[in-house]
mmCIF file of C-alpha atoms in Angstrom:
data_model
loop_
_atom_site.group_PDB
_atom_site.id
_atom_site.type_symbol
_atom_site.label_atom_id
_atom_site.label_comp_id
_atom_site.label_asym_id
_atom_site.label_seq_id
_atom_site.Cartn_x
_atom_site.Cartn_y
_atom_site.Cartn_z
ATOM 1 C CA UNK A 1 68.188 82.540 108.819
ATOM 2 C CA UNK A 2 70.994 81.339 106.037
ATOM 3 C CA UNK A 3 73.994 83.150 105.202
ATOM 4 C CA UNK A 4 72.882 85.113 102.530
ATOM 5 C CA UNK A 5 70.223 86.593 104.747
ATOM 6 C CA UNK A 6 72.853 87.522 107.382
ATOM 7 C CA UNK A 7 75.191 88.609 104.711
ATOM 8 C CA UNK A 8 71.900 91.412 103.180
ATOM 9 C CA UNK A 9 71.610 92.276 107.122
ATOM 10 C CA UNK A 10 75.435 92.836 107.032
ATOM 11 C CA UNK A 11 75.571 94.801 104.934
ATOM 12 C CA UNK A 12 73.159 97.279 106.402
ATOM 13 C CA UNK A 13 75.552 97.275 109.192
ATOM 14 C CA UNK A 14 78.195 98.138 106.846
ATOM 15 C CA UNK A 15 76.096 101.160 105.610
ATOM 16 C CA UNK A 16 75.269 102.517 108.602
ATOM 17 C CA UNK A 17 78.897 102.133 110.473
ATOM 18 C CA UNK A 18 81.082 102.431 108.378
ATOM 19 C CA UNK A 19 83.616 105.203 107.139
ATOM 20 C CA UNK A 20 83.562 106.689 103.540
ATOM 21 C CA UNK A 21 87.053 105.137 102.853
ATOM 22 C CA UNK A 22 86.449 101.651 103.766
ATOM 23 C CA UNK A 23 82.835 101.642 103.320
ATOM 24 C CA UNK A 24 83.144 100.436 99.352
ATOM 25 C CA UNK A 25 85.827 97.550 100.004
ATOM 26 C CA UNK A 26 83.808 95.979 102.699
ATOM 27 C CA UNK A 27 80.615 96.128 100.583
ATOM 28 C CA UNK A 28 82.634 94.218 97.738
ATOM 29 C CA UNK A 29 84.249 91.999 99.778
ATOM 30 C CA UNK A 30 80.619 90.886 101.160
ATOM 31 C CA UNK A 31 78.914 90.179 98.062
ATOM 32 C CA UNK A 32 82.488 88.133 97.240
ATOM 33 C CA UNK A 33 81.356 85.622 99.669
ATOM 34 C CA UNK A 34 78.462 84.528 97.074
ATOM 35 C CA UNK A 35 79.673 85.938 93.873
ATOM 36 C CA UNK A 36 83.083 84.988 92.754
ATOM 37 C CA UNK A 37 84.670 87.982 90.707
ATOM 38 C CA UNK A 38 88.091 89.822 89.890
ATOM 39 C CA UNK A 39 87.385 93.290 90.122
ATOM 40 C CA UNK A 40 83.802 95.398 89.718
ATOM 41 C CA UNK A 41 82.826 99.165 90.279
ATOM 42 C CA UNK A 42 79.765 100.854 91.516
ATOM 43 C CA UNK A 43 79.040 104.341 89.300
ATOM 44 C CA UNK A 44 76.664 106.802 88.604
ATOM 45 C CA UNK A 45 75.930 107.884 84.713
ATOM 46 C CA UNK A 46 74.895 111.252 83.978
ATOM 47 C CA UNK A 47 73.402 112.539 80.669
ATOM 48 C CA UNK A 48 75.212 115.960 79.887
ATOM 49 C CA UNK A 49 73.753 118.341 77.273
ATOM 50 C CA UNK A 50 75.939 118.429 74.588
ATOM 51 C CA UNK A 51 78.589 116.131 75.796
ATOM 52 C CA UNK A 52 76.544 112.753 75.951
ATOM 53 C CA UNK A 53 76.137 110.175 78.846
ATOM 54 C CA UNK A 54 79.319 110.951 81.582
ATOM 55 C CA UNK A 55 80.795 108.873 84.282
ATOM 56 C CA UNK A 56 80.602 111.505 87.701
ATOM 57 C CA UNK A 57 80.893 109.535 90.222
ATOM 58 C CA UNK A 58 82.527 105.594 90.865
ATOM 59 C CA UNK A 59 83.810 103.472 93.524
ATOM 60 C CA UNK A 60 85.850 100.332 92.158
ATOM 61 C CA UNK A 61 87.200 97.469 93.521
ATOM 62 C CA UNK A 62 90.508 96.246 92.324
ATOM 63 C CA UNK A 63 90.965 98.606 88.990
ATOM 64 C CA UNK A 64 92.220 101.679 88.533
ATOM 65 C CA UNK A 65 88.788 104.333 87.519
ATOM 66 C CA UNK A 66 91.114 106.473 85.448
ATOM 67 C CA UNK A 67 92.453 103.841 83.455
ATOM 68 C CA UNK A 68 88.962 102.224 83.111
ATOM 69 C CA UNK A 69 87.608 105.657 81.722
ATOM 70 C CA UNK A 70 90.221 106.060 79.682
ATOM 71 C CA UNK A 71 90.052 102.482 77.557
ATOM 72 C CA UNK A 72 86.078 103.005 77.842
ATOM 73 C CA UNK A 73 86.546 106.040 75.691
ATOM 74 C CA UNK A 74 89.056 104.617 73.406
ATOM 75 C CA UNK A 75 87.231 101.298 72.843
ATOM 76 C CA UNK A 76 83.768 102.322 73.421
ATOM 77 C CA UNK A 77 83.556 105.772 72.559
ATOM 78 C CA UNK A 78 80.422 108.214 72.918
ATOM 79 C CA UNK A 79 77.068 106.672 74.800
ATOM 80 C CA UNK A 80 73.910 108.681 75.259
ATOM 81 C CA UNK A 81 70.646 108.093 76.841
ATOM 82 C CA UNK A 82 67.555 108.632 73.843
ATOM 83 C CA UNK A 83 64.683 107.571 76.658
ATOM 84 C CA UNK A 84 64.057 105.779 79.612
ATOM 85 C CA UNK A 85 63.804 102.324 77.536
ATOM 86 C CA UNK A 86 66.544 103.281 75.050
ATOM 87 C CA UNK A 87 70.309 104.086 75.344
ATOM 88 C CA UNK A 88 72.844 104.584 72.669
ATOM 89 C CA UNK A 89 76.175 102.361 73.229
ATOM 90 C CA UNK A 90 78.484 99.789 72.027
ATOM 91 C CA UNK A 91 78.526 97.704 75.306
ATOM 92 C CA UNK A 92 76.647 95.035 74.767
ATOM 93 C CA UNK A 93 76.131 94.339 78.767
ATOM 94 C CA UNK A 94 74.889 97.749 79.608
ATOM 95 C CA UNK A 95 72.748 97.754 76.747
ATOM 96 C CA UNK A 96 71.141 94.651 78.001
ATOM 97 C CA UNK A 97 71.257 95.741 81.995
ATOM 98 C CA UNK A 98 69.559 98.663 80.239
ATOM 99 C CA UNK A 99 66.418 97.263 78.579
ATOM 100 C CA UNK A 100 65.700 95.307 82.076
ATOM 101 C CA UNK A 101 66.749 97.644 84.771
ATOM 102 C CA UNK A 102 67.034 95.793 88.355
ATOM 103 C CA UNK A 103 67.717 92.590 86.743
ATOM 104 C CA UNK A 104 70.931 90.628 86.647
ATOM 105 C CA UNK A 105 72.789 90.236 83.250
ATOM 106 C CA UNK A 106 75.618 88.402 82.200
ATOM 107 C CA UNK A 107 77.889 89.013 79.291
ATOM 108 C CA UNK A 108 80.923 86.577 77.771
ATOM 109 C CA UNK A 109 82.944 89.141 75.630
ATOM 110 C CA UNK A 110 85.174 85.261 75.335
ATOM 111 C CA UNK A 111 81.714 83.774 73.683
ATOM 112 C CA UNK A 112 82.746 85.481 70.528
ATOM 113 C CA UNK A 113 79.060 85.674 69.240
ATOM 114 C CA UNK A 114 78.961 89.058 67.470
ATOM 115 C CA UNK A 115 81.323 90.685 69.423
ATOM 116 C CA UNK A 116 82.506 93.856 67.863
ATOM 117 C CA UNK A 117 86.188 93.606 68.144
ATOM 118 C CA UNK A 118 86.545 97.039 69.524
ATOM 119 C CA UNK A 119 83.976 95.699 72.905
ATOM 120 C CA UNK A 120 86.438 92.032 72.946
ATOM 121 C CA UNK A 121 89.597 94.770 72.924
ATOM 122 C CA UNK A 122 87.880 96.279 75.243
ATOM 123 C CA UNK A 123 87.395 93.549 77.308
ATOM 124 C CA UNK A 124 90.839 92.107 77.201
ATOM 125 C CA UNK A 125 92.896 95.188 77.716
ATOM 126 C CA UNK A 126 90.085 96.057 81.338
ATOM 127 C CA UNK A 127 90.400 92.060 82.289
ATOM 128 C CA UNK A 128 86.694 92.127 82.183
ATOM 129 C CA UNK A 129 85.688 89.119 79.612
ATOM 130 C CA UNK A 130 83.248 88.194 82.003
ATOM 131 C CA UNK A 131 80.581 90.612 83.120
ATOM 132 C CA UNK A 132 77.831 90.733 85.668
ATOM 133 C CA UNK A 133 75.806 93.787 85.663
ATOM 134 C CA UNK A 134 72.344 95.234 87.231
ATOM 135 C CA UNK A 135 71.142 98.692 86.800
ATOM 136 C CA UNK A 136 69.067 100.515 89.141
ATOM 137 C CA UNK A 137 65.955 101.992 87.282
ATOM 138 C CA UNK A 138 65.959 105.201 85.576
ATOM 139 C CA UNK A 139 63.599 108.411 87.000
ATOM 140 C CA UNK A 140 64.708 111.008 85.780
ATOM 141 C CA UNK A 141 65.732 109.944 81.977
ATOM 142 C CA UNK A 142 69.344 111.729 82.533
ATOM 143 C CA UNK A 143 70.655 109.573 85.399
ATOM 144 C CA UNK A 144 71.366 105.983 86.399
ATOM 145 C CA UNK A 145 73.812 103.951 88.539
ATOM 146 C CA UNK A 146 75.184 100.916 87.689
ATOM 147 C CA UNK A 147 76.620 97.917 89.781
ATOM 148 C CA UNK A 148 79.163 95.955 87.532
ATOM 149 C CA UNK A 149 81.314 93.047 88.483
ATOM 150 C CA UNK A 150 83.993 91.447 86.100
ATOM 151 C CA UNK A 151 86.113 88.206 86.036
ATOM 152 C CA UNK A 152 89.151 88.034 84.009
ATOM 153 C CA UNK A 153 89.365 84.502 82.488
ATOM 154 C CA UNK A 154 87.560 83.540 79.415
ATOM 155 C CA UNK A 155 86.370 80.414 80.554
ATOM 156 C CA UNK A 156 85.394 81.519 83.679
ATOM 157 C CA UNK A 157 81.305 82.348 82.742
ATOM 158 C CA UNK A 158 78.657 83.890 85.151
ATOM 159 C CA UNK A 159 76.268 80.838 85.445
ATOM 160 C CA UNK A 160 72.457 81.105 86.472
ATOM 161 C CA UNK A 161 72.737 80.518 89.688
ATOM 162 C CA UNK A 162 75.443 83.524 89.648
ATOM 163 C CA UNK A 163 72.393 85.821 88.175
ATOM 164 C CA UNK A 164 69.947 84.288 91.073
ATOM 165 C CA UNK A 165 72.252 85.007 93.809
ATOM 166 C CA UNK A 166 73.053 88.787 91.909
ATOM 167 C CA UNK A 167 68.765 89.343 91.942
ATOM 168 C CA UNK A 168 68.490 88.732 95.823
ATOM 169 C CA UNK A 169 72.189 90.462 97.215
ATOM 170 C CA UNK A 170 72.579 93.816 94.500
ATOM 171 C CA UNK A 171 69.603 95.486 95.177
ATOM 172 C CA UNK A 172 70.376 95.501 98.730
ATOM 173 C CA UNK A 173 73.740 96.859 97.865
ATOM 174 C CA UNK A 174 72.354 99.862 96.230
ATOM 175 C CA UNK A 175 70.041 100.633 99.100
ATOM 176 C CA UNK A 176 73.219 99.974 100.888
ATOM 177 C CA UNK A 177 74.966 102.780 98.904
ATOM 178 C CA UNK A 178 72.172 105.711 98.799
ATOM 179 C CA UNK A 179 71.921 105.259 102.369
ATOM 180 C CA UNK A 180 75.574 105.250 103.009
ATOM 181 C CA UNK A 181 75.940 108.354 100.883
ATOM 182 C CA UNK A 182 72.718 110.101 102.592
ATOM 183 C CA UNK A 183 74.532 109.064 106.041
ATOM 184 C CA UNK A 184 77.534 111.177 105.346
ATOM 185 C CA UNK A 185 76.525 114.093 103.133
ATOM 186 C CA UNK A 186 74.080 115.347 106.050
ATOM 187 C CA UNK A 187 77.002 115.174 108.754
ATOM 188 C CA UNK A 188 78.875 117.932 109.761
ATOM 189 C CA UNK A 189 77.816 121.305 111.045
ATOM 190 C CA UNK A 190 78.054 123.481 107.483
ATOM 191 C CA UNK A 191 75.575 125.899 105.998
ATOM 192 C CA UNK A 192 72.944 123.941 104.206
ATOM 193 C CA UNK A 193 73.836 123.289 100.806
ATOM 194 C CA UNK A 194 72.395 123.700 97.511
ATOM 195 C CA UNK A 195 74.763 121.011 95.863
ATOM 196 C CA UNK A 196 77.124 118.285 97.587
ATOM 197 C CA UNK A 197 79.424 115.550 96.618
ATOM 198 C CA UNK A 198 81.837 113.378 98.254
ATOM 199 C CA UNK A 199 85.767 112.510 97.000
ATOM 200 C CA UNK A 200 88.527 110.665 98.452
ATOM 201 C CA UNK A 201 91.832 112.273 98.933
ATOM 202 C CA UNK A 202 92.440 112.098 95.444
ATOM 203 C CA UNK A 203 89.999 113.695 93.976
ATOM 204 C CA UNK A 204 87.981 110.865 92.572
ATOM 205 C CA UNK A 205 84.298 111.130 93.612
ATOM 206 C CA UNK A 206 82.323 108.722 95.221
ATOM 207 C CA UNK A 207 79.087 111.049 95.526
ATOM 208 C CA UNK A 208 77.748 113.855 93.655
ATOM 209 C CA UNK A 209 74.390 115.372 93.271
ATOM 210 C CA UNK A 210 72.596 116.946 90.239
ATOM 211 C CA UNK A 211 73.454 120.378 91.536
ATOM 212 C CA UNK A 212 76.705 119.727 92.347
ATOM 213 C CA UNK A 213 77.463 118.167 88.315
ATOM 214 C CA UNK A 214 76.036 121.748 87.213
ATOM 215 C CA UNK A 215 78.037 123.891 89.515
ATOM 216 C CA UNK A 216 81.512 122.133 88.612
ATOM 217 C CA UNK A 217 79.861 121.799 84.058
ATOM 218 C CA UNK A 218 78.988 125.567 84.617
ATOM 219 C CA UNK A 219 82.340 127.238 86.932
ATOM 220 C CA UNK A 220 84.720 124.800 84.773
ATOM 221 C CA UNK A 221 83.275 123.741 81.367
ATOM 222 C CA UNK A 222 86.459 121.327 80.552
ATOM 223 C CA UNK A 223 85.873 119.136 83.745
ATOM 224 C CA UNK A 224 86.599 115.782 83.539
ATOM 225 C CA UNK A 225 84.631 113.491 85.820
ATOM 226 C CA UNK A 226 84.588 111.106 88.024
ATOM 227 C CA UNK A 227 87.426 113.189 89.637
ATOM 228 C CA UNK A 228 87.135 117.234 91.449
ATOM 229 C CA UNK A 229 88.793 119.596 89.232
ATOM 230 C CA UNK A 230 92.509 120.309 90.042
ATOM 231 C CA UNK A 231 92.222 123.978 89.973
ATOM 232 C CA UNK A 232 89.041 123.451 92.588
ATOM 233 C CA UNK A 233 91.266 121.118 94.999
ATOM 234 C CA UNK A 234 94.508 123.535 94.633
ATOM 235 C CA UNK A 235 92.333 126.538 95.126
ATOM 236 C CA UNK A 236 91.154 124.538 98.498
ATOM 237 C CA UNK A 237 94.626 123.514 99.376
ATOM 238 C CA UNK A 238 95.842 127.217 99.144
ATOM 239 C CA UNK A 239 94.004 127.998 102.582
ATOM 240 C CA UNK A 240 93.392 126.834 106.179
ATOM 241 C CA UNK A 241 89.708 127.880 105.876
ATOM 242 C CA UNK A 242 88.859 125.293 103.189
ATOM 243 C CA UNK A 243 86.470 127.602 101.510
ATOM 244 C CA UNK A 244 86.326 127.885 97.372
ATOM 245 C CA UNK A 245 84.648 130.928 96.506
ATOM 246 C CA UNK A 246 84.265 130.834 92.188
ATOM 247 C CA UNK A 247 82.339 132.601 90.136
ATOM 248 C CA UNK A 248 79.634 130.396 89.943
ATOM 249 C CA UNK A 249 79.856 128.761 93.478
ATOM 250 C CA UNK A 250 81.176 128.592 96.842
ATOM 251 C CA UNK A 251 82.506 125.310 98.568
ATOM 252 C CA UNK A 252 82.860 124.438 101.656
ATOM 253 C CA UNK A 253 84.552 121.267 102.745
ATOM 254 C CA UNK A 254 84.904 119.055 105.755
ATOM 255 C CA UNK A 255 87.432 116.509 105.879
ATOM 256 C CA UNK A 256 86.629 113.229 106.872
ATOM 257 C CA UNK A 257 88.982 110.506 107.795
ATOM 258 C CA UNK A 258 90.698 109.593 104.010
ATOM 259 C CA UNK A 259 87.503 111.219 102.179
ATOM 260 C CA UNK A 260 86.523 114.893 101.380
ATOM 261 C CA UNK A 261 82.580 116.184 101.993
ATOM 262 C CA UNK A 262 82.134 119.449 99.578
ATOM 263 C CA UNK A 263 79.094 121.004 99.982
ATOM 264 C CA UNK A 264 78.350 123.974 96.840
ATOM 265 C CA UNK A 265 76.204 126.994 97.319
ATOM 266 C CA UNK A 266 75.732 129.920 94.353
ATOM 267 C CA UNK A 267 78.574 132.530 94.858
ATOM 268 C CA UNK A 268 76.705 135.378 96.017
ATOM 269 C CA UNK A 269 77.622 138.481 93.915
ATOM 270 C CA UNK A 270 79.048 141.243 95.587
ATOM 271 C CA UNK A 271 76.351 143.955 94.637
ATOM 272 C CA UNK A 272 73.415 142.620 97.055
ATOM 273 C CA UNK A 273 75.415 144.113 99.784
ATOM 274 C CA UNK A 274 74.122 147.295 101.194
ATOM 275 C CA UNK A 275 77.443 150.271 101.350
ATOM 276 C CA UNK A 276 77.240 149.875 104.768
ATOM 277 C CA UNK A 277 76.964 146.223 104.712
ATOM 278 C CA UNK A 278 80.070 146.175 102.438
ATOM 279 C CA UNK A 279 82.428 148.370 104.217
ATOM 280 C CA UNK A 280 81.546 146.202 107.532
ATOM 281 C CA UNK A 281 82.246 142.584 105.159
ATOM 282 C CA UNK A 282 85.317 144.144 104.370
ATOM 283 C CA UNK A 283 86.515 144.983 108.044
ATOM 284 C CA UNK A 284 85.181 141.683 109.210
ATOM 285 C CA UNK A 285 87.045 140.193 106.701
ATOM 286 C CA UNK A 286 90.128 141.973 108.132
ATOM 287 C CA UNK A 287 88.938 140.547 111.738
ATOM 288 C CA UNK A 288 88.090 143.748 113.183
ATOM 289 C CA UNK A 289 85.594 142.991 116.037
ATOM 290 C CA UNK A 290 81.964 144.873 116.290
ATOM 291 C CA UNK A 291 82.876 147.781 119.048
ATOM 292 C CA UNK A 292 86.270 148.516 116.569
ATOM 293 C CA UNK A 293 83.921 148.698 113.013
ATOM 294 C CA UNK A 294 80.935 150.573 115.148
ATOM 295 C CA UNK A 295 83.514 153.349 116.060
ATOM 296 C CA UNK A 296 84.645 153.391 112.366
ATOM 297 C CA UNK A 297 80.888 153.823 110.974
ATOM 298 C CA UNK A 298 79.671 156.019 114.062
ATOM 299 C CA UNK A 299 77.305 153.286 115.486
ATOM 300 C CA UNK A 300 76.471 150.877 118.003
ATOM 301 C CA UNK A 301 78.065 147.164 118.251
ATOM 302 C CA UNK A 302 74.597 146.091 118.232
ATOM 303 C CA UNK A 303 73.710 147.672 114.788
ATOM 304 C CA UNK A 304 77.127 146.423 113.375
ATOM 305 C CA UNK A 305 76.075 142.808 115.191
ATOM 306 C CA UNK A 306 72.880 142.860 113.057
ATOM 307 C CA UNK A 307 74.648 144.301 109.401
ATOM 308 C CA UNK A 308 76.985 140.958 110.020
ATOM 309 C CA UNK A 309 74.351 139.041 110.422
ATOM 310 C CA UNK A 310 73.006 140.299 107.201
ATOM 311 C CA UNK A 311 75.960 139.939 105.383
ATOM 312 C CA UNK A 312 76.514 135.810 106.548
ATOM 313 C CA UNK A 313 72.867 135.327 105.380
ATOM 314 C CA UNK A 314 73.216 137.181 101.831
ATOM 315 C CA UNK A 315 76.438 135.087 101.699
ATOM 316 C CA UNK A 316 74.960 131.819 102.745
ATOM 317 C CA UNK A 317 78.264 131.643 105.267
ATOM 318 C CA UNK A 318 78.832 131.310 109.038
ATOM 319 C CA UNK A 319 81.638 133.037 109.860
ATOM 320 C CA UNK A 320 84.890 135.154 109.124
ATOM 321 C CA UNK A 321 86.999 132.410 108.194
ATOM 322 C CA UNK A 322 84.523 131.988 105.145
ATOM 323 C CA UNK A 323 83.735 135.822 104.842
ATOM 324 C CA UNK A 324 87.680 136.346 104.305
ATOM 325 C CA UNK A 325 88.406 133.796 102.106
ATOM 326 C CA UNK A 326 84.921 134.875 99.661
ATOM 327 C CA UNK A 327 86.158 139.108 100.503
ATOM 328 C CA UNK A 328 89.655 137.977 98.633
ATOM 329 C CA UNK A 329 88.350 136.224 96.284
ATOM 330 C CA UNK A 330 85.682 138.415 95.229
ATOM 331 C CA UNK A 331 88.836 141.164 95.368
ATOM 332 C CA UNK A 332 90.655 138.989 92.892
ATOM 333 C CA UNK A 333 88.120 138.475 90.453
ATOM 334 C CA UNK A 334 87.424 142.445 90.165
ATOM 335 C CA UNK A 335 91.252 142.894 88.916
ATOM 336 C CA UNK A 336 91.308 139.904 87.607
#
């Protein structure tokens, strides 16, 4: 077995062992040992109605995302997907990585033939003159992720043997990623959810599902991906339960060593609660236990036992730490 076989079993390992936090740097720093390169990223693009094709979710590797977002939008401007064989950009490498998804493509922005100056700018100002990219083949005609890896100095080209070595390692990388991501967005002993995504302590995210993207477009319709919304996080932050209860959803998160697991379910509205079923949410809620709420309502622990149970189901929650957090909430919105 050579190297590079060991290295594609590696990384397997990697996927499979490894914590959210580290997981990205050790997946770069394995392909680094047969592709020589500065800096690179791992992302997910999603097509959003009305707002055009939208970074949600990256990992990099020695560059900032924000600031990489931000010059992409000042040098590159709007991008949208028109089919699965067709995309609408000024990048000349995802253009190409486009038209032959899973493939290897290089791109010189230093080879100066017909570079628009805005994509050289572009290219100096991101120290990316040299790019490697592949693109993992579109399904859905809204989505794709793309693996991207730069080198700074002009002279400094991708060769083919680069692109050889890029066909055999990268698609093993993104099997190493989905199965990474599938590893730790099913862990943890929450309510199953109808939307999760993954962040690091700073709110960039790493992970996010289709449901999750409409949740966060639909509860706040300025977000700003690849990063959680700040009113979300404080809104988390403001409570030991770490339970977000908008209008549109409800999150519940588990830490994890240096990354955050949010897992979104539809904020159930307070009307599908029976009277009865309210009055005993709202005493719950207050942490009144079942012999103390049957006295209130005249009844048996029993038949309060089984209008709790009701109320966690209609709710999608567990328990009262949830149950209080949603009760205020819910509270707040009416005066609100």
């Amino acid at each position: 077995m050579n190297e590079l076989h060991k290295t594609i079993l590696e990384i397997y390992r990697t996927a499979q062992s490894t914590s959210a936090s580290d997981f990205s740097e050790k997946i770069f720093s394995q392909v680094k040992c047969f592709l020589n390169f500065d800096s690179g990223g791992f992302c997910d693009f999603v097509q959003i109605p009305h707002a055009g094709l939208k970074l949600v979710a990256a990992v990099a590797h020695n560059v900032s995302t924000a600031d990489k977002l931000r010059l992409r939008e000042e040098y590159i401007g709007g991008e949208n997907i028109v089919d699965t064989n067709s995309l609408a950009t000024e990048d000349p490498s995802l253009l190409q990585a486009f038209h032959r998804k899973g493939t290897a493509v290089t791109f010189s922005v230093a080879s100066g033939n017909h570079v628009k100056p805005n994509v050289a700018a572009y290219g100096v100002k991101t120290e990316s003159l040299q790019t490697l990219t592949m693109i993992q083949g579109v399904s859905d005609e809204k989505s794709f992720q793309i693996l991207s890896l730069w080198r700074a100095k002009a002279d400094h080209d991708y060769t083919k043997s680069d692109e050889s070595v890029a066909n055999i390692i990268l698609p093993h990388v993104f099997q190493a990623f989905s199965i990474h991501r599938q590893l730790h967005a099913n862990t943890g002993h929450a309510a199953p959810a109808a939307g999760t995504a993954i962040c690091s302590l700073s709110r960039q995210i790493s992970f996010i599902d289709d449901a999750a993207v409409k949740f966060l477009h639909d509860e706040f319709p300025d977000w700003l991906p690849p990063f959680i919304p700040e009113k979300l996080m404080d809104g988390l932050r403001s409570t030991s339960e770490k339970v977000y209860v908008g209008k549109k959803f409800t999150v519940i998160v588990l830490l994890k060593n240096d990354s955050i697991l949010l897992r979104f379910r539809p904020s159930a509205p307070q009307t599908k609660l029976s009277a009865t079923e309210l009055v005993v949410a709202e005493m719950l809620a207050k942490n009144a236990s079942y012999k103390e709420i049957a006295r209130q309502l005249g009844s048996q622990p029993a038949t309060v036992r089984n209008q709790a149970h009701s109320v966690y189901t209609k709710f999608g929650i567990s328990g009262k730490a949830e149950l209080s957090k949603m009760m205020q909430n819910l509270k707040e919105r009416d005066f609100s």
